[in-house]
PDB file of C-alpha atoms and ligand atoms in Angstrom:
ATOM      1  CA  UNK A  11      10.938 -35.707 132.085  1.00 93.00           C
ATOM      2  CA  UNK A  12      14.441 -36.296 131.064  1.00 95.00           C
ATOM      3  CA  UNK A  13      16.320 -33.643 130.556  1.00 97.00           C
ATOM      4  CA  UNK A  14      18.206 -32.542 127.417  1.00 98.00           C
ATOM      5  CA  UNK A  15      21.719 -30.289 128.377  1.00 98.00           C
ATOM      6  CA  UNK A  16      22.598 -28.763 124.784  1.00 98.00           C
ATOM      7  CA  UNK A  17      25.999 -27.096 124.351  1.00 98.00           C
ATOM      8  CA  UNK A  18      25.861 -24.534 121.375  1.00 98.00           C
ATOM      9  CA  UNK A  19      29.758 -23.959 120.681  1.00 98.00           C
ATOM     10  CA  UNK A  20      28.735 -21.019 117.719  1.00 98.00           C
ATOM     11  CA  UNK A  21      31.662 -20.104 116.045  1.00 98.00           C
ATOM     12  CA  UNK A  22      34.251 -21.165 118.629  1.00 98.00           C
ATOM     13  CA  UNK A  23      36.943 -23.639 118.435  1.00 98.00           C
ATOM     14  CA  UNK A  24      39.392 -24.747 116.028  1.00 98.00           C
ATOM     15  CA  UNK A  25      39.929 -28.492 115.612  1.00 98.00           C
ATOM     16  CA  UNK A  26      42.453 -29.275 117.862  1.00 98.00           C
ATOM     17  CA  UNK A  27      40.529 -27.651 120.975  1.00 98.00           C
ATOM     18  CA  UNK A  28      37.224 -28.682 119.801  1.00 98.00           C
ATOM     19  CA  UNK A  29      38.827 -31.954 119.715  1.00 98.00           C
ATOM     20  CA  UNK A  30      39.799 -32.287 123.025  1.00 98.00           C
ATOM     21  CA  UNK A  31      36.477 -30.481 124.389  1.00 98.00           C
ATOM     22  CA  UNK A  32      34.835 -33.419 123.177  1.00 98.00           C
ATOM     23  CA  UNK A  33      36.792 -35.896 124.101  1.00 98.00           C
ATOM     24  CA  UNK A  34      36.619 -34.747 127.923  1.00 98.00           C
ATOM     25  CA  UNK A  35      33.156 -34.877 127.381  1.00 98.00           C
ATOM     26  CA  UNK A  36      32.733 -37.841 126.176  1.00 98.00           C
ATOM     27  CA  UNK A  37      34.820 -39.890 128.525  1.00 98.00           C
ATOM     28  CA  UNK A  38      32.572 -38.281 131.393  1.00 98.00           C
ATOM     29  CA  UNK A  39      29.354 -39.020 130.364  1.00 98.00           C
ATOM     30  CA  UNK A  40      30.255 -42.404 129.034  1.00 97.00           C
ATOM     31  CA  UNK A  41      31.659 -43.224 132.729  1.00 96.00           C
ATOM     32  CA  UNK A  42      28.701 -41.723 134.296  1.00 93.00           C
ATOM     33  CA  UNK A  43      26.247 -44.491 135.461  1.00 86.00           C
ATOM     34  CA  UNK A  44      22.693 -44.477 133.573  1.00 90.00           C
ATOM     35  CA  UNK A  45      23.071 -40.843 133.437  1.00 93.00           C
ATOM     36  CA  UNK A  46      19.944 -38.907 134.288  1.00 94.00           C
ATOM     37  CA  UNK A  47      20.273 -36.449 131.142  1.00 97.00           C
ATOM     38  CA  UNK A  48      20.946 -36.878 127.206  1.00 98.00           C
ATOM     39  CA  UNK A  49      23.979 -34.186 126.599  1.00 98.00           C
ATOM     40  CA  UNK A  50      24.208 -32.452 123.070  1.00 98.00           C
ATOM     41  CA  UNK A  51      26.963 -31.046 121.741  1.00 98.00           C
ATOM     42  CA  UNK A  52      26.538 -28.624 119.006  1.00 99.00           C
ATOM     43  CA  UNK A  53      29.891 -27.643 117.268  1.00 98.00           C
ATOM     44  CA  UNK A  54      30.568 -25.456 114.237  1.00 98.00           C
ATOM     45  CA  UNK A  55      29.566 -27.111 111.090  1.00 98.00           C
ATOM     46  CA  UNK A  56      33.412 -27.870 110.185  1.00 98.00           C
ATOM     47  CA  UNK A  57      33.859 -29.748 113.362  1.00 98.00           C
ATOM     48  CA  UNK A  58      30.695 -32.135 113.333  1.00 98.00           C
ATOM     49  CA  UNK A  59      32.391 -34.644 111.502  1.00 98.00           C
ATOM     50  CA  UNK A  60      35.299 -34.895 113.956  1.00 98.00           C
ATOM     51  CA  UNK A  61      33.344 -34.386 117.000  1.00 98.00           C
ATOM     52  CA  UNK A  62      31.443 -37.090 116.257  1.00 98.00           C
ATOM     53  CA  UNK A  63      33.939 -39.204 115.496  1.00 98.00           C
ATOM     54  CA  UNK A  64      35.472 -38.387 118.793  1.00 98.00           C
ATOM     55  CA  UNK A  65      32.260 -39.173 120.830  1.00 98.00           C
ATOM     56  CA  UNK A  66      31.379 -41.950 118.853  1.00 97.00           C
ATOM     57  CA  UNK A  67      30.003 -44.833 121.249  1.00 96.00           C
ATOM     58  CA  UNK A  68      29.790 -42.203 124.576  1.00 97.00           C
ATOM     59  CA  UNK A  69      26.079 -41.770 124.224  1.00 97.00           C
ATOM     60  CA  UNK A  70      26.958 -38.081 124.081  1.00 98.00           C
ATOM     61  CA  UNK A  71      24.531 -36.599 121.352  1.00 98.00           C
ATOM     62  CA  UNK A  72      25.243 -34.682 118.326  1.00 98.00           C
ATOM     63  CA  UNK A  73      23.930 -31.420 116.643  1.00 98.00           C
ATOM     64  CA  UNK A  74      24.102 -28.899 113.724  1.00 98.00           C
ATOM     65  CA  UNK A  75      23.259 -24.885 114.740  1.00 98.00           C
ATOM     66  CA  UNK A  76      21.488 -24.289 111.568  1.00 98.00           C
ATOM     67  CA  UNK A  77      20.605 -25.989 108.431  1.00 98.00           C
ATOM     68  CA  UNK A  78      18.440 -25.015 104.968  1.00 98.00           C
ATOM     69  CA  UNK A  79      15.286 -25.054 104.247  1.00 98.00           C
ATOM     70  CA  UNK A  80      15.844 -27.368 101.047  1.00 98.00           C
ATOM     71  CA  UNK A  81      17.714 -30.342 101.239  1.00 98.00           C
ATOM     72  CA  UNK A  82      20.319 -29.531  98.064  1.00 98.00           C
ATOM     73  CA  UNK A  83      20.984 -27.252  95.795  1.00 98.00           C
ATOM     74  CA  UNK A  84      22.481 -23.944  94.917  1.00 98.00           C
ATOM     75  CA  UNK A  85      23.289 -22.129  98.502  1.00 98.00           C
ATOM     76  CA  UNK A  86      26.392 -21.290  98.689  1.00 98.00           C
ATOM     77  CA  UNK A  87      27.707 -21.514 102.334  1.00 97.00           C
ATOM     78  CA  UNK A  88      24.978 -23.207 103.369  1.00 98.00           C
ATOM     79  CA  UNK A  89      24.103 -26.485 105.000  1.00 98.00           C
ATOM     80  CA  UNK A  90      21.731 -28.856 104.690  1.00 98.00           C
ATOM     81  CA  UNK A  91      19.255 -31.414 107.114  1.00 98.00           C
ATOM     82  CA  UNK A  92      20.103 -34.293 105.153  1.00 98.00           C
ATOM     83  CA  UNK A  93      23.997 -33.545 105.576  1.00 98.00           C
ATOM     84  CA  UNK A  94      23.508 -33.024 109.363  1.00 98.00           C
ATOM     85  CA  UNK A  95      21.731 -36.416 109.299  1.00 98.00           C
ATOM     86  CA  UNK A  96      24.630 -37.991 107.246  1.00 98.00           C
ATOM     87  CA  UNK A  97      27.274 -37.613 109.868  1.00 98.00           C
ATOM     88  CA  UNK A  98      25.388 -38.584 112.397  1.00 98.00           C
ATOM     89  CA  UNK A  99      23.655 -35.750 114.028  1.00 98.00           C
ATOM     90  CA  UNK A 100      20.245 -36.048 115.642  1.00 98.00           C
ATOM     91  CA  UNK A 101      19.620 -32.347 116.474  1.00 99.00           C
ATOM     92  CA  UNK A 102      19.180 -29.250 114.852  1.00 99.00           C
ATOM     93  CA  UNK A 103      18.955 -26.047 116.367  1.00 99.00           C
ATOM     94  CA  UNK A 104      16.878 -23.468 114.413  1.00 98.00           C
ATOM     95  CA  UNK A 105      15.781 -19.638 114.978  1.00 98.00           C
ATOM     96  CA  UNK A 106      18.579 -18.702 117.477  1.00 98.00           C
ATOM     97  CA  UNK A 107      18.424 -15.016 118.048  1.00 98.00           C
ATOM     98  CA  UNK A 108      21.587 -14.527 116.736  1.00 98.00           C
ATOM     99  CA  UNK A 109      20.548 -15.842 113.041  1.00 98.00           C
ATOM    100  CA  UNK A 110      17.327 -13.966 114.010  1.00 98.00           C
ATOM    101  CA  UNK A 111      19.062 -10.736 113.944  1.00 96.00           C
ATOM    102  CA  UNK A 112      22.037 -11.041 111.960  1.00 97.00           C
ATOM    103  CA  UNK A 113      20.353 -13.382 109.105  1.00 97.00           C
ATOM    104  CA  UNK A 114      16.887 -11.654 109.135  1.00 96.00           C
ATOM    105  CA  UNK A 115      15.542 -14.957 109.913  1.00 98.00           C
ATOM    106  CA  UNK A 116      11.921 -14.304 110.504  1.00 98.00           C
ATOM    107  CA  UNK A 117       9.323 -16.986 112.034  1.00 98.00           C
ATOM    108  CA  UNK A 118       8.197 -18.360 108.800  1.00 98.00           C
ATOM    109  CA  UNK A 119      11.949 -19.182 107.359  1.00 98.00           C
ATOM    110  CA  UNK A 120      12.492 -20.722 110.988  1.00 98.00           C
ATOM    111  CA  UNK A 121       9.462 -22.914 110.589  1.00 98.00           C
ATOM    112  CA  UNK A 122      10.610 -24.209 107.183  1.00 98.00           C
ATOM    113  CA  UNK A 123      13.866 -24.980 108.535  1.00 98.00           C
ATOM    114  CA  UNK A 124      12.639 -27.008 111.186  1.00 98.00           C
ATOM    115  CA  UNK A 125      10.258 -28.616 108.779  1.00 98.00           C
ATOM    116  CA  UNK A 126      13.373 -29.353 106.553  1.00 98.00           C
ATOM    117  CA  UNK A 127      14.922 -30.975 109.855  1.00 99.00           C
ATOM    118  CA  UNK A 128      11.935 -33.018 110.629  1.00 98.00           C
ATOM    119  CA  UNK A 129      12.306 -34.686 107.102  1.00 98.00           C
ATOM    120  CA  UNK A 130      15.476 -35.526 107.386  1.00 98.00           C
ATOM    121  CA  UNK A 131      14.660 -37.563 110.369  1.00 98.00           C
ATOM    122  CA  UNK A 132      16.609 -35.026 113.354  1.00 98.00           C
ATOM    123  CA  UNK A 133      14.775 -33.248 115.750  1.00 98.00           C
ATOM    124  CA  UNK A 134      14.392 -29.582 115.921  1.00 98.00           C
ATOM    125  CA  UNK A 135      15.518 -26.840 118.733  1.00 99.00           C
ATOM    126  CA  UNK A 136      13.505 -24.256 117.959  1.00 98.00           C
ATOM    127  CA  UNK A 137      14.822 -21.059 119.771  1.00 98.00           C
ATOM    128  CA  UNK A 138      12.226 -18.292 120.652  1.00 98.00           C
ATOM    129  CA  UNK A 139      12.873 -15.456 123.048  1.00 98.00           C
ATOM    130  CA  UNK A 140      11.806 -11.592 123.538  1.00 98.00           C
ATOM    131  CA  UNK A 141      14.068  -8.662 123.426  1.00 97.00           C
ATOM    132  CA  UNK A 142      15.168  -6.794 126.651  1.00 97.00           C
ATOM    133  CA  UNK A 143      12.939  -3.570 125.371  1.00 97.00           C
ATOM    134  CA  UNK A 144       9.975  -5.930 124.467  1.00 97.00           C
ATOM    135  CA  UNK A 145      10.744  -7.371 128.055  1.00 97.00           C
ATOM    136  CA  UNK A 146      10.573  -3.706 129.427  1.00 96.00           C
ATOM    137  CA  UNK A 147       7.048  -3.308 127.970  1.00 97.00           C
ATOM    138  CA  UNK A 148       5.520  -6.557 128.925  1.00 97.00           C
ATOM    139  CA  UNK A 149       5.056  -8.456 126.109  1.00 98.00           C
ATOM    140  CA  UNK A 150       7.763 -10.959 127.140  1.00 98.00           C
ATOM    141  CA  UNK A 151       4.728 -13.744 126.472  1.00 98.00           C
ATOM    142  CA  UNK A 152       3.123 -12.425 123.897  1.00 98.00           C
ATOM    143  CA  UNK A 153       6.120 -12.449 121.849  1.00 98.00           C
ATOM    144  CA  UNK A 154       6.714 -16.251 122.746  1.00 98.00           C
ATOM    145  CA  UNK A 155       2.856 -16.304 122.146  1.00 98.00           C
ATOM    146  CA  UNK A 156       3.765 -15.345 118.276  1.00 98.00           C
ATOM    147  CA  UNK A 157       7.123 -16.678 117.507  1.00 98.00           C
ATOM    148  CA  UNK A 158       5.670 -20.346 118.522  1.00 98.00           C
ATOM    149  CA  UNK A 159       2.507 -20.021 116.385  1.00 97.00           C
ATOM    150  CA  UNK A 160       5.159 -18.780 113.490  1.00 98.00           C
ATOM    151  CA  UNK A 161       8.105 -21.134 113.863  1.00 98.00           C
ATOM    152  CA  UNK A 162       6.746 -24.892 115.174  1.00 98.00           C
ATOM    153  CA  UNK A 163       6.233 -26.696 112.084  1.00 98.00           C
ATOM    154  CA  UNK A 164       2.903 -28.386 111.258  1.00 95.00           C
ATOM    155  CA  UNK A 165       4.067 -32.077 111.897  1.00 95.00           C
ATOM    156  CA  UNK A 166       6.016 -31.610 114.879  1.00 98.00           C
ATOM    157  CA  UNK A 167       5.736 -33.599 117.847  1.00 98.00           C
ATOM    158  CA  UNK A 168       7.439 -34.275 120.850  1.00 98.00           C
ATOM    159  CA  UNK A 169      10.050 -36.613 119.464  1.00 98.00           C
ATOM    160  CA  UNK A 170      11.199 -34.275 116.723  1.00 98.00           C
ATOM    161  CA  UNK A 171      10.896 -31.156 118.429  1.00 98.00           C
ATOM    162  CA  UNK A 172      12.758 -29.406 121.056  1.00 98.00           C
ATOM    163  CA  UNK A 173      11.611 -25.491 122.267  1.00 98.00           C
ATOM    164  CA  UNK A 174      14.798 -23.157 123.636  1.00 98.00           C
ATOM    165  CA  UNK A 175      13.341 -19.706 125.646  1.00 98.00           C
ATOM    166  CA  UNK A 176      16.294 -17.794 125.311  1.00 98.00           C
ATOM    167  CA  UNK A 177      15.774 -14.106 126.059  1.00 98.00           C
ATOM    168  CA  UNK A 178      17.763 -12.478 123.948  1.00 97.00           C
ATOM    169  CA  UNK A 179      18.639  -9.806 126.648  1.00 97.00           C
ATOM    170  CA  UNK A 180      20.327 -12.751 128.723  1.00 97.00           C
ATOM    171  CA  UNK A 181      22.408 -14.498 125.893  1.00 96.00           C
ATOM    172  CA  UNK A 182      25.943 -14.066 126.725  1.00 95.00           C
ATOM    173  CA  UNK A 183      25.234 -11.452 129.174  1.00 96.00           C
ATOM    174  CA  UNK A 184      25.897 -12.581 132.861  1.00 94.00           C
ATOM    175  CA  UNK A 185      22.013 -11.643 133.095  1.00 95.00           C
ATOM    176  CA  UNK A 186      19.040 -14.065 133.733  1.00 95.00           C
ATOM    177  CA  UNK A 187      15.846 -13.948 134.657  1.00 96.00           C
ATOM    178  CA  UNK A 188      14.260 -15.023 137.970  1.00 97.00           C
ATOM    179  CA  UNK A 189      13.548 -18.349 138.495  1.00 97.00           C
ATOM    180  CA  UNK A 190       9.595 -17.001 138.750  1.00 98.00           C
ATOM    181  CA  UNK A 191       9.980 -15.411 135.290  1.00 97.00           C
ATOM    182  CA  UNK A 192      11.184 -18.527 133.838  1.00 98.00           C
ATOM    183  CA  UNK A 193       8.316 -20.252 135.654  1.00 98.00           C
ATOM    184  CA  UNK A 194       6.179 -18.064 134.150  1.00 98.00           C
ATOM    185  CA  UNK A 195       7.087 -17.838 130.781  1.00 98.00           C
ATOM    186  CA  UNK A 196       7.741 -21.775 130.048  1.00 98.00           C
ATOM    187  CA  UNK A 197       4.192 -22.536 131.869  1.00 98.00           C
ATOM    188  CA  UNK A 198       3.243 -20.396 129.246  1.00 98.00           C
ATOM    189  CA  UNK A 199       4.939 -21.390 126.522  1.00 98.00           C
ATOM    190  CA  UNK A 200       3.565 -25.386 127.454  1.00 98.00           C
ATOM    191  CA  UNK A 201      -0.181 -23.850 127.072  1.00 98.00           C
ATOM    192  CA  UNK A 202       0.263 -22.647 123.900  1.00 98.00           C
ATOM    193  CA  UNK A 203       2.178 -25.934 122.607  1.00 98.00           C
ATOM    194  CA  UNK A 204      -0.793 -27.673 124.118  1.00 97.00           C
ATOM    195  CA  UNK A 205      -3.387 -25.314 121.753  1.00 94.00           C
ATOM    196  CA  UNK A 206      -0.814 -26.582 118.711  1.00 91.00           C
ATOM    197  CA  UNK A 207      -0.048 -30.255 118.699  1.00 94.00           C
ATOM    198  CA  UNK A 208      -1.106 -33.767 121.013  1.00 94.00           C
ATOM    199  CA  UNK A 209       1.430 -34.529 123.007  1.00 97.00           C
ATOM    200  CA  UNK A 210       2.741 -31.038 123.955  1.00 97.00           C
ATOM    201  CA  UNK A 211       3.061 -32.429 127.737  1.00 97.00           C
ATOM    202  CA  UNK A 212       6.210 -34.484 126.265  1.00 98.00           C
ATOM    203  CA  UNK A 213       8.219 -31.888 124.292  1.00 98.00           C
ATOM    204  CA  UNK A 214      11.135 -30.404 126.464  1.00 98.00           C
ATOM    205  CA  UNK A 215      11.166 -27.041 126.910  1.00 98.00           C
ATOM    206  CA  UNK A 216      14.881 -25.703 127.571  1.00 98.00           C
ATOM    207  CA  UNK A 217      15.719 -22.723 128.692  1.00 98.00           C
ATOM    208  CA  UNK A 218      19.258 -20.651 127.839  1.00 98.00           C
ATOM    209  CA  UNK A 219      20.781 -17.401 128.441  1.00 98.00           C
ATOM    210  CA  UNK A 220      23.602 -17.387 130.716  1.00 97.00           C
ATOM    211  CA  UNK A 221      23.671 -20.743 132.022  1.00 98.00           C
ATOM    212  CA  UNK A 222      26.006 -21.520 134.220  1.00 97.00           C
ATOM    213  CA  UNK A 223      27.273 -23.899 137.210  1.00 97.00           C
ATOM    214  CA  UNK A 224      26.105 -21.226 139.754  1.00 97.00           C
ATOM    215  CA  UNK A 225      22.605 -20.703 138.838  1.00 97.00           C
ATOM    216  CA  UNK A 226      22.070 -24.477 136.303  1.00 98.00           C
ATOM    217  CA  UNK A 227      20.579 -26.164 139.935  1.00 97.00           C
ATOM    218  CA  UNK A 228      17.974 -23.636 140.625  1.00 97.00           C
ATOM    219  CA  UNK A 229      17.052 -22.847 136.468  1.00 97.00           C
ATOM    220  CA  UNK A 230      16.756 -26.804 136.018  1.00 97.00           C
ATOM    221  CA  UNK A 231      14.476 -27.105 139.160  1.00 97.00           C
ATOM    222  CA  UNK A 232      11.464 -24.703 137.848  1.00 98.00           C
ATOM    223  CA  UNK A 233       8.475 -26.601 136.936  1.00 97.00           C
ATOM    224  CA  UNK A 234       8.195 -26.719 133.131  1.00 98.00           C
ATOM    225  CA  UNK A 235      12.412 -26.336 132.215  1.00 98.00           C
ATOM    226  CA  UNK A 236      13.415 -29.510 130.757  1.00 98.00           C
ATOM    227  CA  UNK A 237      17.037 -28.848 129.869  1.00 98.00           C
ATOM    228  CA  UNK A 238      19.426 -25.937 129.428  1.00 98.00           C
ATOM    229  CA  UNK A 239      20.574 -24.460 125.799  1.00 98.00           C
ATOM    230  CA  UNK A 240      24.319 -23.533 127.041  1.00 98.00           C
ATOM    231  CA  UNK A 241      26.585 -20.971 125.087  1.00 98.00           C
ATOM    232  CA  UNK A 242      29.479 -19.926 126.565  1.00 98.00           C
ATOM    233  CA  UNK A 243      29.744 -22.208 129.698  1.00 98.00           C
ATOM    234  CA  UNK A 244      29.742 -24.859 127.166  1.00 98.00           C
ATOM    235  CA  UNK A 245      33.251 -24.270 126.170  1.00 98.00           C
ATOM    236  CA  UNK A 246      34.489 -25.470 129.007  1.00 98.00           C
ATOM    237  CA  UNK A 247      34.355 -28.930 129.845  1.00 98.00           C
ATOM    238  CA  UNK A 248      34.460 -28.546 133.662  1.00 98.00           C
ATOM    239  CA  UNK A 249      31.835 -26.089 133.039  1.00 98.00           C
ATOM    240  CA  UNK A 250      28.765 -27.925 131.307  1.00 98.00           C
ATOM    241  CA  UNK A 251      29.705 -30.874 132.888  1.00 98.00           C
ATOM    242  CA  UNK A 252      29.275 -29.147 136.065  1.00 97.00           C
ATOM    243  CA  UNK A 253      25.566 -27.651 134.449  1.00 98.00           C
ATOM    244  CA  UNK A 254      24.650 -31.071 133.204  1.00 97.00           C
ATOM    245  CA  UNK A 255      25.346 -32.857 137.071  1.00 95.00           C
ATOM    246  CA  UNK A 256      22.861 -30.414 138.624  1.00 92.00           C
ATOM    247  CA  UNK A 257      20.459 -32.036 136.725  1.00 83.00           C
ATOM    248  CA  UNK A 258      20.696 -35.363 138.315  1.00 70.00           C
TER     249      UNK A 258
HETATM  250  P1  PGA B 312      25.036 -18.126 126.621  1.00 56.92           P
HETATM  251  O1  PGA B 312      24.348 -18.467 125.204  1.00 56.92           O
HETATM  252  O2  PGA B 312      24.928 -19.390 127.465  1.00 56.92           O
HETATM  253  O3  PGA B 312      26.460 -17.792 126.275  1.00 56.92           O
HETATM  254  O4  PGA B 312      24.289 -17.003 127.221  1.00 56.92           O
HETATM  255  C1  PGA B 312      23.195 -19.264 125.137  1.00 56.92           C
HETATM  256  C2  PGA B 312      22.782 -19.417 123.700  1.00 56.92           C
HETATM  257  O5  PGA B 312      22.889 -18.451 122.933  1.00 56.92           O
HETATM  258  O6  PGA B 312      22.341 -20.506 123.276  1.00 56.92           O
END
């Protein structure tokens, strides 16, 4: 399967440096020859519009790291599919463990999210994941086991939907599983797609948590891991380029 490298900037960079970040990135992958990955970039919501702008033509794809469940109305600070879709993103991602726990997003409001995405014509990255103590007690796939069943969307398919395993415990840590856990867990994680839609063999499963040039080749080699969900190695354009190349 082609893989899908997605950088999620979160609240970093200010135009000028998100600018430039995307610039770099763009001019690589557009001189890359029939690359053997799609690369998403996922900037704060203020810099969509001039990100892609910037990588307009590259092939490099673009992405929003949250939207609404409705499609307009009265949300104050908030941002909706069909705005994402209007400047030209074709991703979403939804249910990172960071809006998880700071937003009180529970599975159901991810689910309508990436419902909300699906009609607005982008595809999905739903983010599931299980705690370091749920880790500890071995429910690592039973948690994926329930935040699947509660945040894929009935309609979704492989085109419009994307699945991130990020453990929460490796996010931004330095930490990552082994590359048998990973097995494990996105083996697992296929089965149960395959109990909830047809084409489940298609959808790419990414995995995140401290991604990074040192460990991207071995992470994108286990069976199952279709891409990498990058957070802080994305900032640096050496960096995810550097990620996205041990793909190919
Ligand atoms: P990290 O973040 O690469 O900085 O660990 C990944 C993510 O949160 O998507």
């Amino acid at each position: 399967m082609r893989k899908l490298i997605a950088g999620n900037w979160k609240m970093n960079c200010l135009k000028g440096e998100g600018i430039e970040l995307a610039r770099d990135l763009g001019m690589r992958y557009a001189q890359e020859n029939d690359p053997a990955f799609d690369l998403l970039i996922c900037p704060p919501a203020t810099l969509i519009d001039a990100v892609g702008n910037v990588i307009a033509g590259s092939g490099v794809l673009l992405g929003g790291q949250d939207c609404h469940a409705e499609p307009k109305g009265a949300h104050t600070g908030d941002i909706a599919a069909p705005m994402l879709a209007d400047l030209g993103c074709s991703h979403v991602i939804v249910g990172h463990s960071e809006r998880r726990q700071n937003h009180g997003e529970i599975d159901l409001v991810v689910a309508e999210k990436a419902a909300a995405a699906h009609r607005a014509g982008l595809a999905a990255i739903i983010c599931i994941g299980e705690t370091e103590a749920e880790r500890d007690a071995g429910h690592a796939l039973a948690v994926c086991t329930r935040q699947l069943a509660g945040s894929v969307p009935k309609g979704a398919t492989a085109d419009n939907t994307v699945i991130a395993y990020e453990p929460v415990w490796a996010i931004g840590t330095g930490r990552t599983p082994t590359a048998a856990d990973v097995a494990e867990v996105h083996r697992h994680i296929r089965a149960e797609l395959c109990r909830q839609m047809s084409d489940a063999d298609r959808v790419r499963i990414l995995y995140g948590g401290s991604v990074k040039p040192s460990n991207a080749a071995e992470l994108m080699s286990v069976p199952n891991v279709d891409g990498a969900l990058v957070g802080g190695a994305s900032l640096k354009a050496e960096d995810f380029w550097a990620i996205a190349q041990a793909c190919s």
